[in-house]
Amino acid sequence: MSSLFDINNNLSEKKTNKYGFILIAIFFIWLFFPHNNSFIQLSYWANNCIYAVLKTFHLNKMPEYIHYRNNAIYLAKIYPKKPAPSFRELDKAIAAVPADMTKKELSKLYKDSAVIKLYYGDKQGALEYYLQVKNRDASDNFRIAILLSDESRFSEAEKYCNDIIYRSQALSGYVCLSYVYEKTGDVDSAFRIYDSLLDTHPNNVMAYMERAHLKQRIEDEEGYQEDVKKAKELSSYVSEYDTSIIDKAINLKELPLSLI
């Protein structure tokens, strides 16, 4: 037969287990609640604690600039509308770059920094970083040209567009060049680039869509609908809600960077 003492102990243990379960449940709700950054915050804290411990005991193998670069990404995801914390980590990353760092690795850091700047809408800051990248690809040149055009640096922008066309004949080069003309106010020349491209490539769905977006920007709604209709006839994947590759390149909705 159980004593009163045993019964009280059992009741106490049940209460403790119950409260423990509730606390664990609350923790997991906090951690994985939709549209919450709790998991990222916890990862950020854990990453910094581990880094500090390893650094104290001289066991850390990660370069300091990589640590700050990763922190900048964490903070950008934690504070998508508050750039200052992430920008501070970027500054630390650049300052921590070793003197013997290769140009290739340094270019990667500048490119990542430019992307974070774009994510926050700091186009001037993004351009400054992009111009320091040495091994640029067509995507980098496209973004640079668009950003230069927005700053009315048209002759410089045109060189980057022509470089894309010369190296790859990619559609982005023609979109880029058309945008330069558009920003100078020469809309007729901007359209001629698409017209000429579609004369030689009449089934180019993206060319129709990019010309449609140009028409939309100058408020030619009828022309916009005509080009979207033509694009839809060529591909069932086309949607009138698609945005221009110009918008996708410089107005980032999500941060396309991962941790190293």
mmCIF file of C-alpha atoms in Angstrom:
data_model
loop_
_atom_site.group_PDB
_atom_site.id
_atom_site.type_symbol
_atom_site.label_atom_id
_atom_site.label_comp_id
_atom_site.label_asym_id
_atom_site.label_seq_id
_atom_site.Cartn_x
_atom_site.Cartn_y
_atom_site.Cartn_z
ATOM 1 C CA MET A 1 0.000 0.000 0.000
ATOM 2 C CA SER A 2 1.369 3.382 -1.018
ATOM 3 C CA SER A 3 2.004 5.931 1.644
ATOM 4 C CA LEU A 4 0.777 9.500 1.520
ATOM 5 C CA PHE A 5 4.400 10.543 1.007
ATOM 6 C CA ASP A 6 4.687 8.336 -2.101
ATOM 7 C CA ILE A 7 1.421 9.696 -3.482
ATOM 8 C CA ASN A 8 2.612 13.279 -3.004
ATOM 9 C CA ASN A 9 5.903 12.435 -4.710
ATOM 10 C CA ASN A 10 4.082 10.922 -7.674
ATOM 11 C CA LEU A 11 1.827 13.955 -7.968
ATOM 12 C CA SER A 12 4.854 16.249 -7.762
ATOM 13 C CA GLU A 13 6.669 14.285 -10.483
ATOM 14 C CA LYS A 14 3.604 14.377 -12.733
ATOM 15 C CA LYS A 15 3.360 18.149 -12.297
ATOM 16 C CA THR A 16 7.062 18.530 -13.047
ATOM 17 C CA ASN A 17 6.747 16.359 -16.160
ATOM 18 C CA LYS A 18 3.664 18.297 -17.215
ATOM 19 C CA TYR A 19 5.402 21.672 -16.851
ATOM 20 C CA GLY A 20 8.508 20.300 -18.569
ATOM 21 C CA PHE A 21 6.415 19.130 -21.509
ATOM 22 C CA ILE A 22 4.678 22.513 -21.704
ATOM 23 C CA LEU A 23 8.020 24.345 -21.676
ATOM 24 C CA ILE A 24 9.388 22.086 -24.430
ATOM 25 C CA ALA A 25 6.221 22.591 -26.477
ATOM 26 C CA ILE A 26 6.461 26.371 -26.075
ATOM 27 C CA PHE A 27 10.115 26.248 -27.121
ATOM 28 C CA PHE A 28 9.347 24.331 -30.303
ATOM 29 C CA ILE A 29 6.412 26.629 -31.122
ATOM 30 C CA TRP A 30 8.766 29.609 -30.703
ATOM 31 C CA LEU A 31 11.423 27.867 -32.755
ATOM 32 C CA PHE A 32 9.327 26.828 -35.732
ATOM 33 C CA PHE A 33 6.443 29.299 -35.663
ATOM 34 C CA PRO A 34 5.553 30.296 -39.258
ATOM 35 C CA HIS A 35 7.089 33.564 -40.489
ATOM 36 C CA ASN A 36 9.299 33.676 -37.407
ATOM 37 C CA ASN A 37 13.108 33.892 -37.440
ATOM 38 C CA SER A 38 13.575 32.010 -34.179
ATOM 39 C CA PHE A 39 15.399 29.041 -35.675
ATOM 40 C CA ILE A 40 17.757 31.329 -37.590
ATOM 41 C CA GLN A 41 18.371 33.378 -34.434
ATOM 42 C CA LEU A 42 19.190 30.235 -32.479
ATOM 43 C CA SER A 43 21.531 29.078 -35.258
ATOM 44 C CA TYR A 44 23.202 32.494 -35.268
ATOM 45 C CA TRP A 45 23.790 32.421 -31.499
ATOM 46 C CA ALA A 46 25.041 28.831 -31.593
ATOM 47 C CA ASN A 47 27.389 29.599 -34.481
ATOM 48 C CA ASN A 48 28.931 32.539 -32.644
ATOM 49 C CA CYS A 49 29.288 30.619 -29.371
ATOM 50 C CA ILE A 50 31.002 27.706 -31.095
ATOM 51 C CA TYR A 51 33.271 30.064 -33.027
ATOM 52 C CA ALA A 52 34.247 31.909 -29.831
ATOM 53 C CA VAL A 53 35.057 28.665 -27.990
ATOM 54 C CA LEU A 54 37.111 27.242 -30.855
ATOM 55 C CA LYS A 55 38.957 30.541 -31.241
ATOM 56 C CA THR A 56 39.752 30.654 -27.502
ATOM 57 C CA PHE A 57 41.317 27.198 -27.628
ATOM 58 C CA HIS A 58 43.005 27.871 -30.983
ATOM 59 C CA LEU A 59 41.007 25.094 -32.653
ATOM 60 C CA ASN A 60 39.185 27.240 -35.155
ATOM 61 C CA LYS A 61 39.883 26.478 -38.806
ATOM 62 C CA MET A 62 37.417 28.922 -40.329
ATOM 63 C CA PRO A 63 38.970 32.196 -41.593
ATOM 64 C CA GLU A 64 37.731 35.193 -39.648
ATOM 65 C CA TYR A 65 36.383 36.934 -42.750
ATOM 66 C CA ILE A 66 34.218 33.861 -43.549
ATOM 67 C CA HIS A 67 32.797 33.949 -40.021
ATOM 68 C CA TYR A 68 31.764 37.597 -40.446
ATOM 69 C CA ARG A 69 30.454 36.896 -43.957
ATOM 70 C CA ASN A 70 28.224 34.122 -42.561
ATOM 71 C CA ASN A 71 27.086 36.412 -39.760
ATOM 72 C CA ALA A 72 26.035 38.996 -42.346
ATOM 73 C CA ILE A 73 23.842 36.366 -44.022
ATOM 74 C CA TYR A 74 22.338 35.248 -40.706
ATOM 75 C CA LEU A 75 21.523 38.832 -39.756
ATOM 76 C CA ALA A 76 20.040 39.605 -43.175
ATOM 77 C CA LYS A 77 17.616 36.716 -42.678
ATOM 78 C CA ILE A 78 16.866 37.674 -39.078
ATOM 79 C CA TYR A 79 16.379 41.371 -39.863
ATOM 80 C CA PRO A 80 15.139 41.603 -43.486
ATOM 81 C CA LYS A 81 14.132 45.237 -42.988
ATOM 82 C CA LYS A 82 17.042 46.351 -40.822
ATOM 83 C CA PRO A 83 20.310 46.511 -42.810
ATOM 84 C CA ALA A 84 22.665 48.021 -40.225
ATOM 85 C CA PRO A 85 23.566 44.782 -38.341
ATOM 86 C CA SER A 86 24.307 42.876 -41.545
ATOM 87 C CA PHE A 87 26.265 45.781 -43.048
ATOM 88 C CA ARG A 88 28.438 45.980 -39.921
ATOM 89 C CA GLU A 89 29.378 42.330 -40.361
ATOM 90 C CA LEU A 90 30.212 42.964 -44.018
ATOM 91 C CA ASP A 91 32.562 45.757 -42.988
ATOM 92 C CA LYS A 92 34.211 43.390 -40.487
ATOM 93 C CA ALA A 93 34.547 40.717 -43.172
ATOM 94 C CA ILE A 94 36.289 43.093 -45.571
ATOM 95 C CA ALA A 95 38.565 44.384 -42.785
ATOM 96 C CA ALA A 96 39.482 40.835 -41.769
ATOM 97 C CA VAL A 97 40.618 39.799 -45.246
ATOM 98 C CA PRO A 98 44.195 38.474 -45.011
ATOM 99 C CA ALA A 99 46.879 40.211 -47.034
ATOM 100 C CA ASP A 100 47.704 37.043 -48.981
ATOM 101 C CA MET A 101 44.112 36.317 -49.980
ATOM 102 C CA THR A 102 43.760 35.400 -53.668
ATOM 103 C CA LYS A 103 41.896 37.714 -56.041
ATOM 104 C CA LYS A 104 39.434 34.919 -56.762
ATOM 105 C CA GLU A 105 38.446 34.506 -53.120
ATOM 106 C CA LEU A 106 38.342 38.250 -52.580
ATOM 107 C CA SER A 107 36.049 38.614 -55.600
ATOM 108 C CA LYS A 108 33.671 36.061 -54.073
ATOM 109 C CA LEU A 109 33.474 38.134 -50.897
ATOM 110 C CA TYR A 110 32.836 41.343 -52.844
ATOM 111 C CA LYS A 111 30.155 39.605 -54.921
ATOM 112 C CA ASP A 112 28.395 38.244 -51.812
ATOM 113 C CA SER A 113 28.567 41.699 -50.242
ATOM 114 C CA ALA A 114 27.021 43.213 -53.378
ATOM 115 C CA VAL A 115 24.161 40.710 -53.266
ATOM 116 C CA ILE A 116 23.423 41.535 -49.613
ATOM 117 C CA LYS A 117 23.456 45.238 -50.463
ATOM 118 C CA LEU A 118 20.976 44.593 -53.293
ATOM 119 C CA TYR A 119 18.779 42.554 -50.968
ATOM 120 C CA TYR A 120 18.417 45.643 -48.776
ATOM 121 C CA GLY A 121 17.885 47.955 -51.744
ATOM 122 C CA ASP A 122 21.260 49.699 -51.399
ATOM 123 C CA LYS A 123 21.936 49.841 -55.138
ATOM 124 C CA GLN A 124 24.799 52.305 -54.922
ATOM 125 C CA GLY A 125 26.565 50.155 -52.331
ATOM 126 C CA ALA A 126 25.949 47.053 -54.447
ATOM 127 C CA LEU A 127 27.451 48.736 -57.503
ATOM 128 C CA GLU A 128 30.570 49.757 -55.577
ATOM 129 C CA TYR A 129 31.155 46.138 -54.547
ATOM 130 C CA TYR A 130 30.344 44.698 -57.972
ATOM 131 C CA LEU A 131 32.895 46.974 -59.626
ATOM 132 C CA GLN A 132 35.569 45.436 -57.394
ATOM 133 C CA VAL A 133 34.783 41.902 -58.565
ATOM 134 C CA LYS A 134 37.480 40.712 -60.964
ATOM 135 C CA ASN A 135 36.106 37.428 -62.312
ATOM 136 C CA ARG A 136 32.644 38.627 -63.280
ATOM 137 C CA ASP A 137 30.160 36.443 -65.130
ATOM 138 C CA ALA A 138 27.289 37.501 -67.427
ATOM 139 C CA SER A 139 24.913 37.817 -64.471
ATOM 140 C CA ASP A 140 27.307 40.192 -62.683
ATOM 141 C CA ASN A 141 27.792 42.293 -65.816
ATOM 142 C CA PHE A 142 24.032 42.458 -66.315
ATOM 143 C CA ARG A 143 23.460 43.761 -62.797
ATOM 144 C CA ILE A 144 26.302 46.251 -63.121
ATOM 145 C CA ALA A 145 24.886 47.599 -66.392
ATOM 146 C CA ILE A 146 21.399 48.013 -64.925
ATOM 147 C CA LEU A 147 22.766 49.756 -61.830
ATOM 148 C CA LEU A 148 24.978 52.030 -63.951
ATOM 149 C CA SER A 149 21.989 52.906 -66.144
ATOM 150 C CA ASP A 150 19.965 53.843 -63.069
ATOM 151 C CA GLU A 151 22.791 56.238 -62.167
ATOM 152 C CA SER A 152 22.744 57.681 -65.723
ATOM 153 C CA ARG A 153 26.233 56.302 -66.475
ATOM 154 C CA PHE A 154 25.072 55.137 -69.869
ATOM 155 C CA SER A 155 28.326 54.810 -71.813
ATOM 156 C CA GLU A 156 29.782 52.608 -69.065
ATOM 157 C CA ALA A 157 26.616 50.526 -68.903
ATOM 158 C CA GLU A 158 26.607 49.965 -72.651
ATOM 159 C CA LYS A 159 30.096 48.430 -72.508
ATOM 160 C CA TYR A 160 28.922 45.795 -70.049
ATOM 161 C CA CYS A 161 25.877 44.981 -72.195
ATOM 162 C CA ASN A 162 28.019 44.611 -75.306
ATOM 163 C CA ASP A 163 30.409 42.384 -73.397
ATOM 164 C CA ILE A 164 27.544 39.994 -72.578
ATOM 165 C CA ILE A 165 26.439 39.931 -76.222
ATOM 166 C CA TYR A 166 29.990 39.464 -77.505
ATOM 167 C CA ARG A 167 30.802 36.620 -75.117
ATOM 168 C CA SER A 168 27.560 34.655 -75.104
ATOM 169 C CA GLN A 169 24.847 36.194 -77.303
ATOM 170 C CA ALA A 170 22.628 35.775 -74.236
ATOM 171 C CA LEU A 171 19.205 37.420 -74.179
ATOM 172 C CA SER A 172 20.250 39.339 -71.060
ATOM 173 C CA GLY A 173 22.748 41.296 -73.180
ATOM 174 C CA TYR A 174 19.994 42.568 -75.483
ATOM 175 C CA VAL A 175 17.649 43.263 -72.570
ATOM 176 C CA CYS A 176 20.504 45.147 -70.960
ATOM 177 C CA LEU A 177 21.210 47.241 -74.061
ATOM 178 C CA SER A 178 17.534 48.000 -74.562
ATOM 179 C CA TYR A 179 17.305 49.171 -70.951
ATOM 180 C CA VAL A 180 20.238 51.538 -71.454
ATOM 181 C CA TYR A 181 18.444 53.169 -74.406
ATOM 182 C CA GLU A 182 15.202 53.260 -72.441
ATOM 183 C CA LYS A 183 16.866 55.095 -69.561
ATOM 184 C CA THR A 184 18.428 57.648 -71.941
ATOM 185 C CA GLY A 185 14.926 58.394 -73.229
ATOM 186 C CA ASP A 186 15.494 56.779 -76.637
ATOM 187 C CA VAL A 187 12.557 54.378 -76.389
ATOM 188 C CA ASP A 188 12.440 53.812 -80.168
ATOM 189 C CA SER A 189 15.962 52.358 -80.119
ATOM 190 C CA ALA A 190 15.030 50.288 -77.079
ATOM 191 C CA PHE A 191 12.184 48.717 -79.062
ATOM 192 C CA ARG A 192 14.289 48.238 -82.176
ATOM 193 C CA ILE A 193 16.589 45.894 -80.269
ATOM 194 C CA TYR A 194 13.668 43.594 -79.418
ATOM 195 C CA ASP A 195 12.120 43.934 -82.884
ATOM 196 C CA SER A 196 15.403 42.961 -84.531
ATOM 197 C CA LEU A 197 15.889 40.062 -82.130
ATOM 198 C CA LEU A 198 12.387 38.721 -82.788
ATOM 199 C CA ASP A 199 12.846 39.048 -86.557
ATOM 200 C CA THR A 200 15.702 36.531 -86.350
ATOM 201 C CA HIS A 201 14.290 34.506 -83.424
ATOM 202 C CA PRO A 202 10.491 34.640 -83.834
ATOM 203 C CA ASN A 203 9.884 31.914 -81.234
ATOM 204 C CA ASN A 204 11.872 33.530 -78.435
ATOM 205 C CA VAL A 205 9.307 33.573 -75.628
ATOM 206 C CA MET A 206 11.446 35.606 -73.228
ATOM 207 C CA ALA A 207 12.087 38.282 -75.865
ATOM 208 C CA TYR A 208 8.330 38.779 -76.210
ATOM 209 C CA MET A 209 7.959 38.970 -72.444
ATOM 210 C CA GLU A 210 10.789 41.453 -72.026
ATOM 211 C CA ARG A 211 9.359 43.633 -74.790
ATOM 212 C CA ALA A 212 6.001 43.341 -73.018
ATOM 213 C CA HIS A 213 7.571 44.599 -69.782
ATOM 214 C CA LEU A 214 9.114 47.521 -71.663
ATOM 215 C CA LYS A 215 5.674 48.405 -73.020
ATOM 216 C CA GLN A 216 4.242 48.104 -69.538
ATOM 217 C CA ARG A 217 6.873 50.497 -68.161
ATOM 218 C CA ILE A 218 5.877 53.144 -70.727
ATOM 219 C CA GLU A 219 2.194 52.452 -69.925
ATOM 220 C CA ASP A 220 1.326 50.846 -73.275
ATOM 221 C CA GLU A 221 -1.143 48.379 -71.765
ATOM 222 C CA GLU A 222 -2.564 47.229 -75.099
ATOM 223 C CA GLY A 223 0.902 46.496 -76.491
ATOM 224 C CA TYR A 224 1.818 44.737 -73.262
ATOM 225 C CA GLN A 225 -1.182 42.405 -73.519
ATOM 226 C CA GLU A 226 -0.412 41.652 -77.182
ATOM 227 C CA ASP A 227 3.130 40.527 -76.416
ATOM 228 C CA VAL A 228 2.040 38.487 -73.380
ATOM 229 C CA LYS A 229 -0.602 36.787 -75.534
ATOM 230 C CA LYS A 230 2.001 35.922 -78.170
ATOM 231 C CA ALA A 231 4.347 34.552 -75.504
ATOM 232 C CA LYS A 232 1.537 32.406 -74.069
ATOM 233 C CA GLU A 233 0.849 30.981 -77.517
ATOM 234 C CA LEU A 234 4.461 29.848 -77.675
ATOM 235 C CA SER A 235 4.675 28.499 -74.117
ATOM 236 C CA SER A 236 2.100 27.343 -71.581
ATOM 237 C CA TYR A 237 4.485 28.261 -68.755
ATOM 238 C CA VAL A 238 4.163 31.994 -69.356
ATOM 239 C CA SER A 239 2.228 34.046 -66.826
ATOM 240 C CA GLU A 240 1.235 37.688 -67.027
ATOM 241 C CA TYR A 241 2.395 37.914 -63.428
ATOM 242 C CA ASP A 242 5.982 37.158 -64.432
ATOM 243 C CA THR A 243 8.391 40.020 -63.837
ATOM 244 C CA SER A 244 11.206 41.265 -66.036
ATOM 245 C CA ILE A 245 14.661 39.767 -65.606
ATOM 246 C CA ILE A 246 15.712 43.354 -64.855
ATOM 247 C CA ASP A 247 13.481 43.444 -61.802
ATOM 248 C CA LYS A 248 14.537 39.957 -60.724
ATOM 249 C CA ALA A 249 18.205 40.912 -60.983
ATOM 250 C CA ILE A 250 18.198 44.029 -58.832
ATOM 251 C CA ASN A 251 15.079 43.789 -56.650
ATOM 252 C CA LEU A 252 15.752 40.668 -54.623
ATOM 253 C CA LYS A 253 12.802 39.237 -52.709
ATOM 254 C CA GLU A 254 14.920 36.580 -51.019
ATOM 255 C CA LEU A 255 18.612 36.366 -50.214
ATOM 256 C CA PRO A 256 20.165 33.847 -52.651
ATOM 257 C CA LEU A 257 23.230 33.135 -50.509
ATOM 258 C CA SER A 258 24.099 30.139 -48.382
ATOM 259 C CA LEU A 259 26.477 29.696 -45.487
ATOM 260 C CA ILE A 260 30.002 28.454 -46.056
#
